[in-house]
CSV table of C-alpha atoms in Angstrom, one decimal:
chain,number,residue,atom,x,y,z
A,1,MET,CA,-51.2,88.4,83.2
A,2,THR,CA,-47.7,87.5,81.4
A,3,PHE,CA,-46.6,88.2,77.9
A,4,GLU,CA,-45.1,85.8,75.2
A,5,GLU,CA,-44.2,85.9,71.4
A,6,LEU,CA,-43.3,82.7,69.8
A,7,ASP,CA,-39.8,83.8,68.0
A,8,ASP,CA,-39.9,80.6,65.6
A,9,ARG,CA,-41.1,83.1,63.0
A,10,PRO,CA,-41.4,86.5,64.3
A,11,LEU,CA,-43.7,89.0,62.4
A,12,LYS,CA,-41.8,91.6,60.7
A,13,SER,CA,-42.7,95.1,60.0
A,14,ASN,CA,-44.6,94.6,56.5
A,15,ASP,CA,-46.5,91.4,57.7
A,16,HIS,CA,-50.2,91.4,57.9
A,17,LEU,CA,-52.5,89.5,60.0
A,18,TRP,CA,-56.3,89.0,58.7
A,19,ARG,CA,-59.5,88.0,60.3
A,20,TYR,CA,-62.5,86.9,58.2
A,21,LEU,CA,-65.7,87.7,60.0
A,22,ASP,CA,-69.6,87.5,59.6
A,23,PHE,CA,-71.3,90.5,60.1
A,24,HIS,CA,-72.4,89.7,63.8
A,25,LYS,CA,-69.1,89.0,65.1
A,26,PHE,CA,-67.8,92.1,63.2
A,27,LEU,CA,-70.5,94.0,65.1
A,28,PHE,CA,-69.4,92.5,68.6
A,29,LEU,CA,-66.0,93.5,67.6
A,30,PHE,CA,-66.8,97.6,66.8
A,31,LEU,CA,-69.5,97.5,69.8
A,32,GLU,CA,-68.1,96.0,72.4
A,33,LYS,CA,-64.3,96.9,71.7
A,34,LYS,CA,-63.0,93.3,72.7
A,35,ILE,CA,-61.3,90.7,71.1
A,36,PHE,CA,-63.1,87.1,72.2
A,37,LEU,CA,-61.2,84.2,72.8
A,38,PRO,CA,-63.3,81.0,73.0
A,39,ARG,CA,-62.0,77.7,75.3
A,40,LEU,CA,-60.4,75.2,72.9
A,41,ASP,CA,-62.8,72.0,73.7
A,42,LEU,CA,-65.4,73.9,72.3
A,43,PHE,CA,-64.1,73.8,68.6
A,44,GLN,CA,-64.9,71.1,66.3
A,45,ASP,CA,-61.2,70.0,65.9
A,46,PRO,CA,-60.7,67.7,68.9
A,47,PHE,CA,-57.5,67.7,68.8
A,48,GLU,CA,-57.2,71.3,69.7
A,49,GLY,CA,-54.4,71.9,72.2
A,50,VAL,CA,-53.9,68.6,73.0
A,51,THR,CA,-50.1,67.1,73.0
A,52,THR,CA,-48.9,64.4,70.4
A,53,ARG,CA,-48.4,62.2,73.2
A,54,LEU,CA,-51.6,62.0,73.9
A,55,ILE,CA,-53.1,61.9,70.6
A,56,LYS,CA,-50.6,58.7,69.9
A,57,GLN,CA,-52.0,57.3,73.1
A,58,ARG,CA,-55.4,57.8,72.1
A,59,PHE,CA,-54.6,56.2,68.6
A,60,LEU,CA,-52.8,53.4,70.6
A,61,GLY,CA,-56.4,52.7,72.5
A,62,LYS,CA,-58.3,53.0,69.2
A,63,SER,CA,-56.5,50.4,67.9
A,64,ILE,CA,-57.5,47.9,70.2
A,65,PRO,CA,-60.6,46.1,69.3
A,66,GLU,CA,-63.5,46.2,71.5
A,67,ILE,CA,-63.9,42.9,73.4
A,68,GLN,CA,-66.7,41.5,71.2
A,69,ASN,CA,-64.2,42.0,68.3
A,70,LEU,CA,-61.3,40.6,69.4
A,71,ASN,CA,-59.7,37.2,68.4
A,72,PRO,CA,-62.1,34.5,70.4
A,73,ALA,CA,-58.9,32.1,69.7
A,74,LEU,CA,-57.0,34.4,72.2
A,75,PRO,CA,-56.9,33.1,76.2
A,76,LYS,CA,-59.3,34.8,78.0
A,77,GLU,CA,-56.7,36.3,80.4
A,78,ILE,CA,-55.1,38.0,77.3
A,79,GLN,CA,-58.4,39.4,76.0
A,80,ASP,CA,-59.2,40.5,79.7
A,81,GLN,CA,-55.7,42.4,79.6
A,82,LEU,CA,-56.6,44.1,76.2
A,83,THR,CA,-60.2,45.2,77.1
A,84,GLU,CA,-58.5,46.6,80.4
A,85,GLN,CA,-55.4,48.2,78.8
A,86,LYS,CA,-58.2,50.0,76.2
A,87,LYS,CA,-60.3,51.2,79.0
A,88,PHE,CA,-57.1,52.7,81.0
A,89,LEU,CA,-55.9,54.6,77.3
A,90,ASP,CA,-59.5,55.8,76.7
A,91,LYS,CA,-60.2,57.3,80.3
A,92,LEU,CA,-57.0,58.3,80.8
A,93,TYR,CA,-56.8,60.2,77.2
A,94,GLU,CA,-60.4,61.8,77.9
A,95,LYS,CA,-59.4,63.1,81.5
A,96,GLU,CA,-55.6,64.5,80.4
A,97,ALA,CA,-57.0,65.8,76.7
A,98,LEU,CA,-60.1,67.8,78.3
A,99,THR,CA,-57.8,69.3,80.8
A,100,LYS,CA,-55.7,70.9,78.3
A,101,GLN,CA,-58.7,72.5,76.4
A,102,LYS,CA,-60.3,73.7,79.4
A,103,THR,CA,-57.4,75.9,80.5
A,104,GLN,CA,-56.8,77.5,76.8
A,105,TYR,CA,-58.7,80.2,74.7
A,106,ILE,CA,-57.8,81.4,71.3
A,107,ASN,CA,-58.3,83.7,68.7
A,108,CYS,CA,-57.3,83.0,65.2
A,109,TRP,CA,-55.8,85.0,62.3
A,110,PHE,CA,-54.7,84.5,58.7
A,111,TYR,CA,-50.9,85.4,58.3
A,112,GLU,CA,-50.6,86.2,54.9
A,113,ASN,CA,-50.0,89.6,53.0
A,114,ARG,CA,-52.8,89.3,50.3
A,115,GLU,CA,-56.5,87.9,51.1
A,116,SER,CA,-57.8,84.7,50.5
A,117,MET,CA,-61.0,83.4,48.6
A,118,ALA,CA,-60.4,80.5,50.5
A,119,MET,CA,-60.9,82.3,53.6
A,120,TRP,CA,-63.7,84.1,52.3
A,121,ASN,CA,-65.7,81.0,51.1
A,122,ILE,CA,-65.4,79.1,54.5
A,123,TYR,CA,-65.7,81.7,57.4
A,124,SER,CA,-67.9,84.4,55.5
A,125,ASN,CA,-70.6,85.4,53.4
A,126,SER,CA,-71.6,88.2,50.9
A,127,ASP,CA,-72.2,90.4,54.1
A,128,SER,CA,-68.8,89.9,55.9
A,129,VAL,CA,-65.7,91.6,56.1
A,130,ALA,CA,-62.1,91.0,56.9
A,131,ILE,CA,-59.9,93.2,59.1
A,132,LYS,CA,-56.5,93.8,58.1
A,133,ILE,CA,-53.7,94.8,60.5
A,134,ASN,CA,-50.1,95.2,60.4
A,135,GLY,CA,-49.1,92.3,62.5
A,136,ARG,CA,-45.7,94.1,64.1
A,137,LYS,CA,-48.0,96.5,65.3
A,138,PHE,CA,-50.4,94.4,66.3
A,139,VAL,CA,-48.2,92.2,68.6
A,140,ASP,CA,-46.7,95.3,69.8
A,141,PHE,CA,-50.0,96.7,70.7
A,142,LEU,CA,-51.0,93.3,72.5
A,143,LYS,CA,-47.8,93.7,74.7
A,144,HIS,CA,-49.4,97.2,76.2
A,145,ILE,CA,-53.1,96.1,76.8
A,146,ILE,CA,-52.1,92.8,78.4
A,147,LYS,CA,-50.7,95.5,81.3
A,148,LEU,CA,-54.1,97.0,81.5
A,149,GLN,CA,-56.4,93.8,81.5
A,150,PRO,CA,-58.2,92.9,85.3
A,151,THR,CA,-55.6,92.1,88.1
A,152,TYR,CA,-57.5,89.1,88.7
A,153,TYR,CA,-56.0,87.1,86.0
A,154,PRO,CA,-52.2,87.4,87.6
A,155,HIS,CA,-51.2,83.7,86.8
A,156,HIS,CA,-52.8,83.6,83.3
A,157,LYS,CA,-50.5,83.4,80.1
A,158,PHE,CA,-50.6,85.2,77.0
A,159,ILE,CA,-49.1,83.5,73.9
A,160,CYS,CA,-49.0,84.7,70.4
A,161,GLY,CA,-47.3,83.1,67.2
A,162,PRO,CA,-47.6,80.9,64.2
A,163,VAL,CA,-49.3,77.8,63.8
A,164,LYS,CA,-47.4,74.7,62.7
A,165,TYR,CA,-48.9,72.0,61.0
A,166,VAL,CA,-48.1,68.5,61.5
A,167,GLU,CA,-49.3,64.7,60.8
A,168,ILE,CA,-52.1,64.3,63.7
A,169,ASN,CA,-55.2,63.4,62.2
A,170,PRO,CA,-54.8,60.5,61.5
A,171,VAL,CA,-51.8,60.7,63.5
A,172,ASN,CA,-48.4,59.6,61.7
A,173,LEU,CA,-46.7,57.1,64.9
A,174,SER,CA,-43.5,57.2,62.8
A,175,LYS,CA,-42.8,61.0,63.0
A,176,THR,CA,-41.6,63.0,65.8
A,177,VAL,CA,-43.0,66.4,66.4
A,178,LYS,CA,-40.3,68.7,67.1
A,179,GLY,CA,-40.0,72.6,67.7
A,180,ILE,CA,-43.6,73.2,69.4
A,181,LYS,CA,-43.2,74.6,72.5
A,182,TYR,CA,-46.9,74.8,73.2
A,183,SER,CA,-49.6,72.2,72.0
A,184,ALA,CA,-51.9,75.0,70.9
A,185,PHE,CA,-49.5,75.9,68.5
A,186,LYS,CA,-49.8,72.9,66.2
A,187,LYS,CA,-52.6,71.6,63.7
A,188,ASP,CA,-53.2,68.9,61.3
A,189,THR,CA,-51.7,69.5,57.9
A,190,SER,CA,-55.4,69.2,56.0
A,191,PHE,CA,-55.7,72.9,57.6
A,192,ASN,CA,-52.5,74.5,56.4
A,193,PHE,CA,-54.6,76.8,53.9
A,194,GLU,CA,-55.5,78.4,56.9
A,195,LYS,CA,-51.7,79.8,57.7
A,196,GLU,CA,-53.1,80.4,61.2
A,197,TYR,CA,-51.5,83.1,63.8
A,198,ARG,CA,-53.1,82.8,67.2
A,199,LEU,CA,-53.4,84.6,70.1
A,200,LEU,CA,-53.7,82.3,73.4
A,201,ILE,CA,-54.6,82.5,77.0
A,202,VAL,CA,-53.5,79.9,79.2
A,203,THR,CA,-54.9,79.7,82.6
A,204,PRO,CA,-54.0,77.4,85.6
A,205,ILE,CA,-55.1,73.8,85.7
A,206,ALA,CA,-56.7,74.3,89.2
A,207,ASP,CA,-59.3,76.5,87.3
A,208,LYS,CA,-60.2,74.3,84.9
A,209,ASP,CA,-63.9,72.9,86.4
A,210,LYS,CA,-64.7,76.5,86.8
A,211,ASN,CA,-63.3,78.4,83.6
A,212,PRO,CA,-65.8,80.5,81.4
A,213,ASN,CA,-66.5,79.4,77.9
A,214,PHE,CA,-64.7,82.2,76.5
A,215,HIS,CA,-62.1,85.3,77.4
A,216,THR,CA,-62.2,88.6,75.8
A,217,LEU,CA,-59.4,91.5,75.7
A,218,ASP,CA,-60.4,94.7,76.8
A,219,LEU,CA,-59.4,97.1,73.3
A,220,THR,CA,-58.4,100.5,73.1
A,221,SER,CA,-58.6,103.3,70.0
A,222,ASN,CA,-55.8,102.7,69.0
A,223,PHE,CA,-56.5,99.3,67.8
A,224,PHE,CA,-59.4,100.2,65.4
A,225,GLU,CA,-56.8,103.4,64.4
A,226,MET,CA,-54.6,100.7,62.9
A,227,LEU,CA,-57.1,98.6,60.9
A,228,GLU,CA,-58.3,98.2,57.3
A,229,VAL,CA,-61.5,96.9,56.7
A,230,ILE,CA,-61.8,94.8,53.8
A,231,CYS,CA,-65.6,93.9,52.7
A,232,HIS,CA,-66.5,90.8,50.7
A,233,PRO,CA,-66.2,90.7,47.0
A,234,GLN,CA,-69.8,90.1,46.4
A,235,MET,CA,-70.9,92.8,48.9
A,236,GLU,CA,-73.8,95.1,47.5
A,237,ASP,CA,-73.3,98.9,47.4
A,238,TRP,CA,-75.4,100.1,49.8
A,239,LYS,CA,-74.5,97.4,52.4
A,240,PHE,CA,-71.1,98.7,52.2
A,241,GLN,CA,-71.9,102.4,52.7
A,242,ASN,CA,-73.5,100.9,55.9
A,243,ILE,CA,-69.8,99.2,56.9
A,244,ASP,CA,-68.3,102.5,56.0
A,245,LYS,CA,-70.5,104.5,58.1
A,246,LEU,CA,-69.9,102.4,61.2
A,247,CYS,CA,-66.2,102.2,60.4
A,248,ARG,CA,-65.9,105.7,60.4
A,249,GLN,CA,-67.6,106.5,63.6
A,250,SER,CA,-65.4,103.9,65.5
A,251,GLY,CA,-62.6,105.6,64.1
A,252,VAL,CA,-61.5,103.1,61.3
A,253,TYR,CA,-61.0,105.2,58.1
A,254,LYS,CA,-59.4,102.5,55.7
A,255,VAL,CA,-62.6,100.8,54.8
A,256,ASN,CA,-62.5,99.5,51.2
A,257,LYS,CA,-64.0,96.5,48.9
A,258,SER,CA,-62.4,93.6,48.2
A,259,SER,CA,-60.0,93.4,45.3
A,260,ILE,CA,-60.7,90.2,44.3
A,261,GLU,CA,-63.2,90.2,41.1
A,262,ILE,CA,-65.8,87.5,41.1
A,263,LYS,CA,-68.8,86.6,38.3
A,264,ILE,CA,-72.2,87.7,40.1
């Protein structure tokens, strides 16, 4: 598996990444010692990993009315041409977009030095935690563990970098999207509060029909030594003590309650 770090906004020595987890995802990380990367077609956002060209093409197909809604004054041959064009664009988009999505896997982090109440509210509950890690050390660690991954992934690519936010849902046909090397590193501007940093695995197109629903990356003890675990602002004290004990058994000695104050 090859490794690439996108250099348009490289992580600095004092940058941090956060991952907000419900309790069961937290347990999976600590018990299995793996990073979980789901396949892009399983995400709610229909445009994950889809190129801007395909998204604009889909818009053009959607802009052609269904045959029953076409202007009856149009000659039949024009109606037939429009109907065939719509079918062609829709099928082409579905085939190419799904191919893109079925060959890509991501793991998402929040790229900011302060914790986010919005992220707590959307991706967690009072029993949840956030894991915080020095971004530069984390990426350097990833470079190392990629070399240790199973040798049956020789044609996979591992890429990491920040997401860029552009107008794609709905798509802005008048704007040209520039500076995005890989389609999985863009999202619609409505998601820009996520300030996302992604870990991406790209698999060969030839594997798309036999790809699993997710990939994992095996971790070493060095990863857990770099972590700080932050517990939800509304977590009860006895639950915090449980998290603290679990973390210490796993080699994590920085466990704190959130610094955000909330009325209970």
